[in-house]
Amino acid sequence: MKVAVVGATGLVGSVMLKVLEERKFSIKELILCASERSTGKNIIFNNNSYKVTGISDAISNKPDIALFSAGSSTSLKYAPLFAKAGTYVIDNSSAWRMHRNKKLIVPEINASILNSGDKIIANPNCSTIQLLLAVAPLHKRYKIKRLVVSTYQSVTGTGVKALNQLNDEEKGIKGEKAYPYQIYRNCLPHCAGFSDDGYTKEELKIVNETHKILDPEIKVTVTAVRVPVEGGHSEAVNIEFENDFDISDIRNILDKTIGISVQDDIENNIYPMPISAEGKDDVFVGRIRRDFSNPKSLNIWVVSDNLRKGAATNAVQIAEYLVENVLNV
Ligand code: A2P
């Protein structure tokens, strides 16, 4: 495969490279792109040094697959140019997610809808991916009526600038701010900009993407909160089902789901935490318990490394699916 990574110097881009290495993705030629200010920088991949190139050079090189993580405006402008050159683009930004003709993919749930005409494929929002991986198998068995989700999101979801803000504030250094307030020792109920209805765009992404990927009939409400954490996103999820459930069956279903790891042993203080999810590809589920305040309802706690399954790993898994099932190689 001739593979391009657009946004290779960014937080998600560098994890994409790590995941491609770890999963031994078959690469004959690797093209690394970033903004003009990074052109000429060296990046090491599989013990070889690669020079960062500009995006136009990458397009004329006609890669088979381009993994994009360079923001929405870069994707809107350049993904169609790659697609026109015959490249399959897997885009981590929100640019194409809700586009009528573009597919939004969590491989374990809906990769089978992909075909050779899908030249621009959207990677869902990080919070959506971990939420849906956990609830999709439960929906299949007991049919979900309503989801109430509260997120506790890592600063890494905002990018390098936010991570620097947290580290600077911890050390008492004055620096660039990614957020309107201090994030160190604080929580901001404000992930992405606000929309007119009072919700943030992050909250609406989770609602809309759940409808697109899983089921438009599920009622979803979300409060998304940024917390001074690095390792991953956490989510408190309340699920109301159409049908009554057996709690041991819920555990069994989650236990058997590929990509889910159940960590739920309260007697030994075992539950998922971002500090232990960091660097791993699984979505961790714990605190599995019936909601006694409402019939047919369940509470779970879901944690995952947002840079891996929430972004880079999901994108690489889509690329693997394309290679195995869609591309003629
Ligand atoms: P650069 O490092 O040169 O700014 P993050 O989300 O972690 O901030 O990373 C964003 C990534 O997107 C970086 O690799 C950044 O490159 C890259 N990027 C930003 N704008 C463009 C652009 N117009 N073309 C290609 N890459 C871009």
mmCIF file of C-alpha atoms and ligand atoms in Angstrom:
data_model
loop_
_atom_site.group_PDB
_atom_site.id
_atom_site.type_symbol
_atom_site.label_atom_id
_atom_site.label_comp_id
_atom_site.label_asym_id
_atom_site.label_seq_id
_atom_site.Cartn_x
_atom_site.Cartn_y
_atom_site.Cartn_z
ATOM 1 C CA MET A 1 0.000 0.000 0.000
ATOM 2 C CA LYS A 2 1.012 3.553 -0.683
ATOM 3 C CA VAL A 3 -0.174 5.353 2.465
ATOM 4 C CA ALA A 4 -0.330 9.074 3.285
ATOM 5 C CA VAL A 5 -0.817 10.495 6.771
ATOM 6 C CA VAL A 6 -2.102 14.070 6.638
ATOM 7 C CA GLY A 7 -1.474 15.825 9.954
ATOM 8 C CA ALA A 8 1.457 13.512 10.749
ATOM 9 C CA THR A 9 2.997 15.950 13.258
ATOM 10 C CA GLY A 10 -0.211 16.279 15.316
ATOM 11 C CA LEU A 11 -1.315 14.346 18.403
ATOM 12 C CA VAL A 12 -3.641 11.977 16.512
ATOM 13 C CA GLY A 13 -1.345 11.802 13.448
ATOM 14 C CA SER A 14 1.584 10.610 15.540
ATOM 15 C CA VAL A 15 -0.584 7.955 17.212
ATOM 16 C CA MET A 16 -1.764 6.882 13.727
ATOM 17 C CA LEU A 17 1.891 6.238 12.837
ATOM 18 C CA LYS A 18 2.424 4.290 16.057
ATOM 19 C CA VAL A 19 -0.690 2.159 15.405
ATOM 20 C CA LEU A 20 0.341 1.498 11.771
ATOM 21 C CA GLU A 21 3.720 0.299 13.077
ATOM 22 C CA GLU A 22 2.254 -1.849 15.843
ATOM 23 C CA ARG A 23 -0.326 -3.509 13.597
ATOM 24 C CA LYS A 24 2.300 -4.077 10.890
ATOM 25 C CA PHE A 25 0.106 -2.419 8.283
ATOM 26 C CA SER A 26 1.518 -3.322 4.893
ATOM 27 C CA ILE A 27 3.202 -0.133 3.575
ATOM 28 C CA LYS A 28 5.248 0.035 0.400
ATOM 29 C CA GLU A 29 5.516 3.814 0.425
ATOM 30 C CA LEU A 30 4.724 6.248 3.239
ATOM 31 C CA ILE A 31 3.961 9.924 2.633
ATOM 32 C CA LEU A 32 3.844 12.219 5.641
ATOM 33 C CA CYS A 33 2.144 15.631 5.378
ATOM 34 C CA ALA A 34 1.603 18.531 7.710
ATOM 35 C CA SER A 35 1.226 22.281 7.348
ATOM 36 C CA GLU A 36 3.863 24.316 5.510
ATOM 37 C CA ARG A 37 5.625 25.176 8.762
ATOM 38 C CA SER A 38 6.566 21.506 9.225
ATOM 39 C CA THR A 39 7.745 20.784 5.676
ATOM 40 C CA GLY A 40 11.199 19.218 5.716
ATOM 41 C CA LYS A 41 10.995 17.979 9.336
ATOM 42 C CA ASN A 42 12.026 14.358 9.881
ATOM 43 C CA ILE A 43 9.747 11.730 11.396
ATOM 44 C CA ILE A 44 10.893 8.220 12.271
ATOM 45 C CA PHE A 45 8.649 5.324 11.228
ATOM 46 C CA ASN A 46 9.732 1.687 11.566
ATOM 47 C CA ASN A 47 13.307 2.890 12.186
ATOM 48 C CA ASN A 48 13.401 4.840 8.916
ATOM 49 C CA SER A 49 13.460 8.608 8.652
ATOM 50 C CA TYR A 50 10.815 10.332 6.489
ATOM 51 C CA LYS A 51 10.692 14.001 5.461
ATOM 52 C CA VAL A 52 7.396 15.814 5.972
ATOM 53 C CA THR A 53 6.030 16.967 2.608
ATOM 54 C CA GLY A 54 3.367 19.418 1.508
ATOM 55 C CA ILE A 55 -0.144 18.260 0.766
ATOM 56 C CA SER A 56 0.008 18.987 -3.014
ATOM 57 C CA ASP A 57 3.032 16.695 -3.409
ATOM 58 C CA ALA A 58 1.115 14.009 -1.549
ATOM 59 C CA ILE A 59 -1.897 14.293 -3.887
ATOM 60 C CA SER A 60 0.224 14.020 -7.023
ATOM 61 C CA ASN A 61 1.815 10.891 -5.531
ATOM 62 C CA LYS A 62 -1.678 9.229 -5.699
ATOM 63 C CA PRO A 63 -1.594 7.212 -2.470
ATOM 64 C CA ASP A 64 -3.958 4.229 -2.126
ATOM 65 C CA ILE A 65 -5.075 5.363 1.330
ATOM 66 C CA ALA A 66 -4.790 8.727 3.118
ATOM 67 C CA LEU A 67 -5.379 8.946 6.867
ATOM 68 C CA PHE A 68 -6.401 12.521 7.661
ATOM 69 C CA SER A 69 -6.166 14.254 11.026
ATOM 70 C CA ALA A 70 -5.483 17.893 10.206
ATOM 71 C CA GLY A 71 -8.752 19.597 11.141
ATOM 72 C CA SER A 72 -12.052 20.113 9.322
ATOM 73 C CA SER A 73 -11.043 22.912 6.964
ATOM 74 C CA THR A 74 -8.049 20.923 5.635
ATOM 75 C CA SER A 75 -10.315 17.903 5.125
ATOM 76 C CA LEU A 76 -13.024 19.881 3.382
ATOM 77 C CA LYS A 77 -10.489 21.378 0.992
ATOM 78 C CA TYR A 78 -8.177 18.455 0.309
ATOM 79 C CA ALA A 79 -10.075 15.177 0.852
ATOM 80 C CA PRO A 80 -12.016 15.608 -2.464
ATOM 81 C CA LEU A 81 -8.715 16.236 -4.301
ATOM 82 C CA PHE A 82 -7.243 12.999 -2.938
ATOM 83 C CA ALA A 83 -10.494 11.169 -3.773
ATOM 84 C CA LYS A 84 -10.337 12.510 -7.330
ATOM 85 C CA ALA A 85 -6.792 11.110 -7.611
ATOM 86 C CA GLY A 86 -8.208 7.677 -6.673
ATOM 87 C CA THR A 87 -7.197 7.705 -2.981
ATOM 88 C CA TYR A 88 -9.423 6.333 -0.221
ATOM 89 C CA VAL A 89 -9.524 9.042 2.456
ATOM 90 C CA ILE A 90 -10.253 8.114 6.074
ATOM 91 C CA ASP A 91 -10.955 11.391 7.801
ATOM 92 C CA ASN A 92 -10.757 11.945 11.531
ATOM 93 C CA SER A 93 -12.276 15.438 11.492
ATOM 94 C CA SER A 94 -15.974 16.273 11.714
ATOM 95 C CA ALA A 95 -15.997 17.639 8.122
ATOM 96 C CA TRP A 96 -17.757 14.705 6.437
ATOM 97 C CA ARG A 97 -19.396 12.839 9.289
ATOM 98 C CA MET A 98 -22.954 13.996 8.765
ATOM 99 C CA HIS A 99 -22.698 14.324 4.971
ATOM 100 C CA ARG A 100 -25.600 12.408 3.381
ATOM 101 C CA ASN A 101 -23.384 10.472 0.975
ATOM 102 C CA LYS A 102 -20.478 9.769 3.298
ATOM 103 C CA LYS A 103 -20.331 6.770 5.604
ATOM 104 C CA LEU A 104 -19.481 7.055 9.296
ATOM 105 C CA ILE A 105 -17.746 3.909 10.435
ATOM 106 C CA VAL A 106 -16.986 2.049 13.649
ATOM 107 C CA PRO A 107 -15.583 -1.144 12.082
ATOM 108 C CA GLU A 108 -16.968 -3.541 14.716
ATOM 109 C CA ILE A 109 -20.461 -2.124 14.128
ATOM 110 C CA ASN A 110 -20.911 -1.150 10.486
ATOM 111 C CA ALA A 111 -17.805 -1.649 8.293
ATOM 112 C CA SER A 112 -19.809 -4.068 6.127
ATOM 113 C CA ILE A 113 -21.670 -1.113 4.524
ATOM 114 C CA LEU A 114 -18.431 0.058 2.832
ATOM 115 C CA ASN A 115 -17.866 -0.485 -0.870
ATOM 116 C CA SER A 116 -15.364 0.604 -3.536
ATOM 117 C CA GLY A 117 -17.309 3.824 -4.242
ATOM 118 C CA ASP A 118 -16.653 5.160 -0.720
ATOM 119 C CA LYS A 119 -13.648 7.353 -1.418
ATOM 120 C CA ILE A 120 -14.131 9.617 1.621
ATOM 121 C CA ILE A 121 -14.931 7.720 4.816
ATOM 122 C CA ALA A 122 -15.546 9.481 8.121
ATOM 123 C CA ASN A 123 -14.118 8.402 11.471
ATOM 124 C CA PRO A 124 -16.661 9.262 14.214
ATOM 125 C CA ASN A 125 -16.096 11.579 17.157
ATOM 126 C CA CYS A 126 -13.952 9.994 19.888
ATOM 127 C CA SER A 127 -16.737 10.056 22.506
ATOM 128 C CA THR A 128 -19.190 8.474 20.050
ATOM 129 C CA ILE A 129 -16.864 5.584 19.174
ATOM 130 C CA GLN A 130 -16.381 4.357 22.754
ATOM 131 C CA LEU A 131 -20.048 4.920 23.637
ATOM 132 C CA LEU A 132 -21.343 2.966 20.634
ATOM 133 C CA LEU A 133 -18.880 0.123 20.951
ATOM 134 C CA ALA A 134 -20.285 -0.461 24.461
ATOM 135 C CA VAL A 135 -23.995 0.050 23.764
ATOM 136 C CA ALA A 136 -24.368 -1.469 20.241
ATOM 137 C CA PRO A 137 -24.393 -5.108 21.402
ATOM 138 C CA LEU A 138 -26.827 -4.205 24.208
ATOM 139 C CA HIS A 139 -29.111 -2.449 21.710
ATOM 140 C CA LYS A 140 -29.110 -5.543 19.525
ATOM 141 C CA ARG A 141 -30.268 -7.710 22.436
ATOM 142 C CA TYR A 142 -32.606 -5.444 24.466
ATOM 143 C CA LYS A 143 -33.347 -2.423 22.179
ATOM 144 C CA ILE A 144 -32.331 0.923 23.651
ATOM 145 C CA LYS A 145 -35.041 3.574 24.091
ATOM 146 C CA ARG A 146 -32.980 6.401 25.605
ATOM 147 C CA LEU A 147 -29.360 7.217 26.474
ATOM 148 C CA VAL A 148 -28.299 9.841 29.038
ATOM 149 C CA VAL A 149 -24.550 10.427 28.701
ATOM 150 C CA SER A 150 -22.152 12.555 30.778
ATOM 151 C CA THR A 151 -18.594 12.718 29.474
ATOM 152 C CA TYR A 152 -15.333 13.474 31.299
ATOM 153 C CA GLN A 153 -13.010 14.234 28.381
ATOM 154 C CA SER A 154 -9.238 14.326 28.201
ATOM 155 C CA VAL A 155 -7.455 17.506 27.096
ATOM 156 C CA THR A 156 -5.706 15.462 24.368
ATOM 157 C CA GLY A 157 -9.007 15.568 22.440
ATOM 158 C CA THR A 158 -8.417 19.278 21.849
ATOM 159 C CA GLY A 159 -4.861 18.856 20.474
ATOM 160 C CA VAL A 160 -1.309 19.823 21.331
ATOM 161 C CA LYS A 161 -2.204 23.357 22.468
ATOM 162 C CA ALA A 162 -4.558 22.076 25.175
ATOM 163 C CA LEU A 163 -2.048 19.549 26.466
ATOM 164 C CA ASN A 164 0.528 22.359 26.675
ATOM 165 C CA GLN A 165 -1.979 24.559 28.552
ATOM 166 C CA LEU A 166 -2.548 21.867 31.195
ATOM 167 C CA ASN A 167 1.181 21.199 31.599
ATOM 168 C CA ASP A 168 2.027 24.928 31.730
ATOM 169 C CA GLU A 169 -0.666 25.632 34.338
ATOM 170 C CA GLU A 170 0.534 22.716 36.463
ATOM 171 C CA LYS A 171 4.067 24.181 36.438
ATOM 172 C CA GLY A 172 2.831 27.762 36.945
ATOM 173 C CA ILE A 173 4.125 28.854 33.507
ATOM 174 C CA LYS A 174 2.221 31.499 31.518
ATOM 175 C CA GLY A 175 1.579 30.211 27.980
ATOM 176 C CA GLU A 176 -0.880 29.857 25.113
ATOM 177 C CA LYS A 177 -4.461 28.962 26.099
ATOM 178 C CA ALA A 178 -6.643 26.463 24.251
ATOM 179 C CA TYR A 179 -9.563 26.998 26.653
ATOM 180 C CA PRO A 180 -11.279 30.176 27.917
ATOM 181 C CA TYR A 181 -10.427 29.235 31.534
ATOM 182 C CA GLN A 182 -7.781 27.385 33.522
ATOM 183 C CA ILE A 183 -8.122 23.619 32.993
ATOM 184 C CA TYR A 184 -5.659 22.519 35.720
ATOM 185 C CA ARG A 185 -7.668 21.697 38.886
ATOM 186 C CA ASN A 186 -10.843 22.619 37.010
ATOM 187 C CA CYS A 187 -13.665 21.142 34.875
ATOM 188 C CA LEU A 188 -15.190 22.941 31.900
ATOM 189 C CA PRO A 189 -18.753 22.012 30.817
ATOM 190 C CA HIS A 190 -17.717 23.283 27.408
ATOM 191 C CA CYS A 191 -16.223 20.882 24.829
ATOM 192 C CA ALA A 192 -16.192 22.681 21.417
ATOM 193 C CA GLY A 193 -18.311 25.755 20.684
ATOM 194 C CA PHE A 194 -21.888 26.380 21.796
ATOM 195 C CA SER A 195 -24.760 26.148 19.337
ATOM 196 C CA ASP A 196 -27.936 28.276 19.487
ATOM 197 C CA ASP A 197 -29.954 25.660 21.374
ATOM 198 C CA GLY A 198 -27.622 25.759 24.395
ATOM 199 C CA TYR A 199 -25.790 22.514 23.628
ATOM 200 C CA THR A 200 -22.126 22.343 22.642
ATOM 201 C CA LYS A 201 -21.177 21.014 19.212
ATOM 202 C CA GLU A 202 -19.477 18.048 20.927
ATOM 203 C CA GLU A 203 -22.776 17.126 22.637
ATOM 204 C CA LEU A 204 -24.666 17.377 19.334
ATOM 205 C CA LYS A 205 -22.033 15.281 17.537
ATOM 206 C CA ILE A 206 -22.627 12.409 19.968
ATOM 207 C CA VAL A 207 -26.413 12.648 19.451
ATOM 208 C CA ASN A 208 -26.287 12.915 15.643
ATOM 209 C CA GLU A 209 -23.565 10.321 15.133
ATOM 210 C CA THR A 210 -25.386 7.807 17.373
ATOM 211 C CA HIS A 211 -28.441 8.252 15.154
ATOM 212 C CA LYS A 212 -26.418 7.857 11.952
ATOM 213 C CA ILE A 213 -24.409 4.799 13.041
ATOM 214 C CA LEU A 214 -26.733 2.926 15.378
ATOM 215 C CA ASP A 215 -30.418 3.904 15.239
ATOM 216 C CA PRO A 216 -32.219 7.214 14.586
ATOM 217 C CA GLU A 217 -35.015 6.128 16.962
ATOM 218 C CA ILE A 218 -32.833 6.177 20.106
ATOM 219 C CA LYS A 219 -33.374 9.292 22.217
ATOM 220 C CA VAL A 220 -29.988 10.687 23.286
ATOM 221 C CA THR A 221 -29.035 13.551 25.607
ATOM 222 C CA VAL A 222 -25.458 14.493 26.490
ATOM 223 C CA THR A 223 -23.455 16.757 28.801
ATOM 224 C CA ALA A 224 -19.810 16.887 27.680
ATOM 225 C CA VAL A 225 -17.204 18.059 30.187
ATOM 226 C CA ARG A 226 -13.478 18.712 29.725
ATOM 227 C CA VAL A 227 -11.409 17.489 32.680
ATOM 228 C CA PRO A 228 -7.681 17.900 33.476
ATOM 229 C CA VAL A 229 -6.859 14.360 32.375
ATOM 230 C CA GLU A 230 -4.570 12.997 29.632
ATOM 231 C CA GLY A 231 -5.100 9.244 29.294
ATOM 232 C CA GLY A 232 -8.589 9.005 27.830
ATOM 233 C CA HIS A 233 -12.243 9.927 27.897
ATOM 234 C CA SER A 234 -14.664 8.576 30.530
ATOM 235 C CA GLU A 235 -18.431 8.411 30.188
ATOM 236 C CA ALA A 236 -21.223 7.803 32.704
ATOM 237 C CA VAL A 237 -23.966 6.214 30.597
ATOM 238 C CA ASN A 238 -27.576 5.659 31.680
ATOM 239 C CA ILE A 239 -29.432 3.314 29.333
ATOM 240 C CA GLU A 240 -33.190 2.818 29.253
ATOM 241 C CA PHE A 241 -34.196 -0.298 27.309
ATOM 242 C CA GLU A 242 -37.497 -1.219 25.635
ATOM 243 C CA ASN A 243 -37.207 -4.674 27.170
ATOM 244 C CA ASP A 244 -36.291 -5.810 30.646
ATOM 245 C CA PHE A 245 -32.846 -7.306 30.937
ATOM 246 C CA ASP A 246 -30.890 -9.763 32.960
ATOM 247 C CA ILE A 247 -27.840 -8.080 34.529
ATOM 248 C CA SER A 248 -25.669 -11.199 34.213
ATOM 249 C CA ASP A 249 -26.595 -11.410 30.535
ATOM 250 C CA ILE A 250 -25.493 -7.759 30.104
ATOM 251 C CA ARG A 251 -22.096 -8.691 31.559
ATOM 252 C CA ASN A 252 -21.874 -11.774 29.325
ATOM 253 C CA ILE A 253 -22.694 -9.778 26.197
ATOM 254 C CA LEU A 254 -20.069 -7.131 27.017
ATOM 255 C CA ASP A 255 -17.536 -9.816 27.955
ATOM 256 C CA LYS A 256 -17.949 -11.490 24.565
ATOM 257 C CA THR A 257 -17.830 -8.290 22.490
ATOM 258 C CA ILE A 258 -14.612 -7.865 20.515
ATOM 259 C CA GLY A 259 -12.955 -4.580 21.471
ATOM 260 C CA ILE A 260 -14.627 -4.383 24.901
ATOM 261 C CA SER A 261 -12.846 -5.259 28.112
ATOM 262 C CA VAL A 262 -15.016 -5.548 31.230
ATOM 263 C CA GLN A 263 -13.328 -4.239 34.400
ATOM 264 C CA ASP A 264 -15.986 -4.620 37.055
ATOM 265 C CA ASP A 265 -14.974 -6.087 40.408
ATOM 266 C CA ILE A 266 -16.030 -3.584 43.043
ATOM 267 C CA GLU A 267 -14.920 -5.789 45.943
ATOM 268 C CA ASN A 268 -11.359 -5.314 44.729
ATOM 269 C CA ASN A 269 -11.832 -1.696 43.563
ATOM 270 C CA ILE A 270 -11.573 -2.720 39.910
ATOM 271 C CA TYR A 271 -13.169 -0.300 37.468
ATOM 272 C CA PRO A 272 -12.030 1.495 34.309
ATOM 273 C CA MET A 273 -9.916 4.657 34.636
ATOM 274 C CA PRO A 274 -8.213 6.830 32.001
ATOM 275 C CA ILE A 275 -4.835 6.274 33.654
ATOM 276 C CA SER A 276 -5.108 2.520 33.001
ATOM 277 C CA ALA A 277 -6.790 2.820 29.556
ATOM 278 C CA GLU A 278 -4.007 5.035 28.181
ATOM 279 C CA GLY A 279 -2.056 3.432 25.329
ATOM 280 C CA LYS A 280 -4.571 0.589 24.920
ATOM 281 C CA ASP A 281 -7.016 -0.081 22.098
ATOM 282 C CA ASP A 282 -9.915 -1.577 24.071
ATOM 283 C CA VAL A 283 -12.975 0.212 25.365
ATOM 284 C CA PHE A 284 -13.203 -0.549 29.081
ATOM 285 C CA VAL A 285 -16.597 -0.978 30.775
ATOM 286 C CA GLY A 286 -17.316 -1.191 34.487
ATOM 287 C CA ARG A 287 -19.685 -0.126 37.305
ATOM 288 C CA ILE A 288 -22.357 -2.221 35.554
ATOM 289 C CA ARG A 289 -25.497 -1.893 37.680
ATOM 290 C CA ARG A 290 -29.269 -1.665 37.421
ATOM 291 C CA ASP A 291 -30.735 1.843 37.710
ATOM 292 C CA PHE A 292 -33.264 1.316 40.522
ATOM 293 C CA SER A 293 -34.876 4.737 39.901
ATOM 294 C CA ASN A 294 -36.340 3.730 36.538
ATOM 295 C CA PRO A 295 -37.664 0.431 35.117
ATOM 296 C CA LYS A 296 -35.589 -1.434 32.482
ATOM 297 C CA SER A 297 -32.627 0.911 33.028
ATOM 298 C CA LEU A 298 -28.910 0.375 33.475
ATOM 299 C CA ASN A 299 -25.864 2.424 34.459
ATOM 300 C CA ILE A 300 -22.393 1.773 33.067
ATOM 301 C CA TRP A 301 -19.018 3.564 33.109
ATOM 302 C CA VAL A 302 -17.093 3.536 29.824
ATOM 303 C CA VAL A 303 -13.421 4.568 29.414
ATOM 304 C CA SER A 304 -11.121 4.532 26.388
ATOM 305 C CA ASP A 305 -7.940 6.156 25.120
ATOM 306 C CA ASN A 306 -9.453 8.835 22.861
ATOM 307 C CA LEU A 307 -6.319 9.103 20.722
ATOM 308 C CA ARG A 308 -6.342 5.352 20.005
ATOM 309 C CA LYS A 309 -9.764 3.650 19.643
ATOM 310 C CA GLY A 310 -11.362 7.106 19.680
ATOM 311 C CA ALA A 311 -9.290 8.227 16.689
ATOM 312 C CA ALA A 312 -6.113 6.570 15.320
ATOM 313 C CA THR A 313 -6.894 2.887 15.912
ATOM 314 C CA ASN A 314 -10.429 3.216 14.547
ATOM 315 C CA ALA A 315 -9.038 4.896 11.401
ATOM 316 C CA VAL A 316 -6.378 2.204 10.905
ATOM 317 C CA GLN A 317 -9.008 -0.524 11.446
ATOM 318 C CA ILE A 318 -11.085 1.078 8.653
ATOM 319 C CA ALA A 319 -7.963 1.034 6.432
ATOM 320 C CA GLU A 320 -7.429 -2.653 7.276
ATOM 321 C CA TYR A 321 -11.040 -3.394 6.369
ATOM 322 C CA LEU A 322 -10.593 -1.616 3.022
ATOM 323 C CA VAL A 323 -7.442 -3.612 2.254
ATOM 324 C CA GLU A 324 -9.043 -6.918 3.198
ATOM 325 C CA ASN A 325 -12.497 -6.429 1.703
ATOM 326 C CA VAL A 326 -12.761 -3.491 -0.710
ATOM 327 C CA LEU A 327 -9.483 -2.714 -2.492
ATOM 328 C CA ASN A 328 -8.234 -5.006 -5.202
ATOM 329 C CA VAL A 329 -4.715 -5.770 -3.996
HETATM 330 P P1 A2P B 1 1.646 21.326 11.798
HETATM 331 O O1 A2P B 1 2.273 20.516 12.899
HETATM 332 O O2 A2P B 1 2.618 21.669 10.726
HETATM 333 O O3 A2P B 1 0.856 22.500 12.301
HETATM 334 P P2 A2P B 1 -3.215 18.782 16.363
HETATM 335 O O4 A2P B 1 -4.666 18.466 16.169
HETATM 336 O O5 A2P B 1 -2.534 17.864 17.306
HETATM 337 O O6 A2P B 1 -2.971 20.217 16.691
HETATM 338 O O7 A2P B 1 -2.523 18.501 14.891
HETATM 339 C C1 A2P B 1 -2.984 19.043 13.686
HETATM 340 C C2 A2P B 1 -2.183 18.465 12.532
HETATM 341 O O8 A2P B 1 -2.692 18.994 11.301
HETATM 342 C C3 A2P B 1 -0.710 18.862 12.548
HETATM 343 O O9 A2P B 1 0.056 17.805 12.009
HETATM 344 C C4 A2P B 1 -0.693 20.067 11.622
HETATM 345 O O10 A2P B 1 0.584 20.343 11.053
HETATM 346 C C5 A2P B 1 -1.637 19.576 10.556
HETATM 347 N N1 A2P B 1 -2.149 20.657 9.697
HETATM 348 C C6 A2P B 1 -2.731 21.809 10.067
HETATM 349 N N2 A2P B 1 -3.088 22.544 8.976
HETATM 350 C C7 A2P B 1 -2.713 21.809 7.881
HETATM 351 C C8 A2P B 1 -2.783 22.003 6.466
HETATM 352 N N3 A2P B 1 -3.340 23.093 5.938
HETATM 353 N N4 A2P B 1 -2.288 21.037 5.657
HETATM 354 C C9 A2P B 1 -1.739 19.912 6.172
HETATM 355 N N5 A2P B 1 -1.627 19.680 7.498
HETATM 356 C C10 A2P B 1 -2.120 20.611 8.342
#
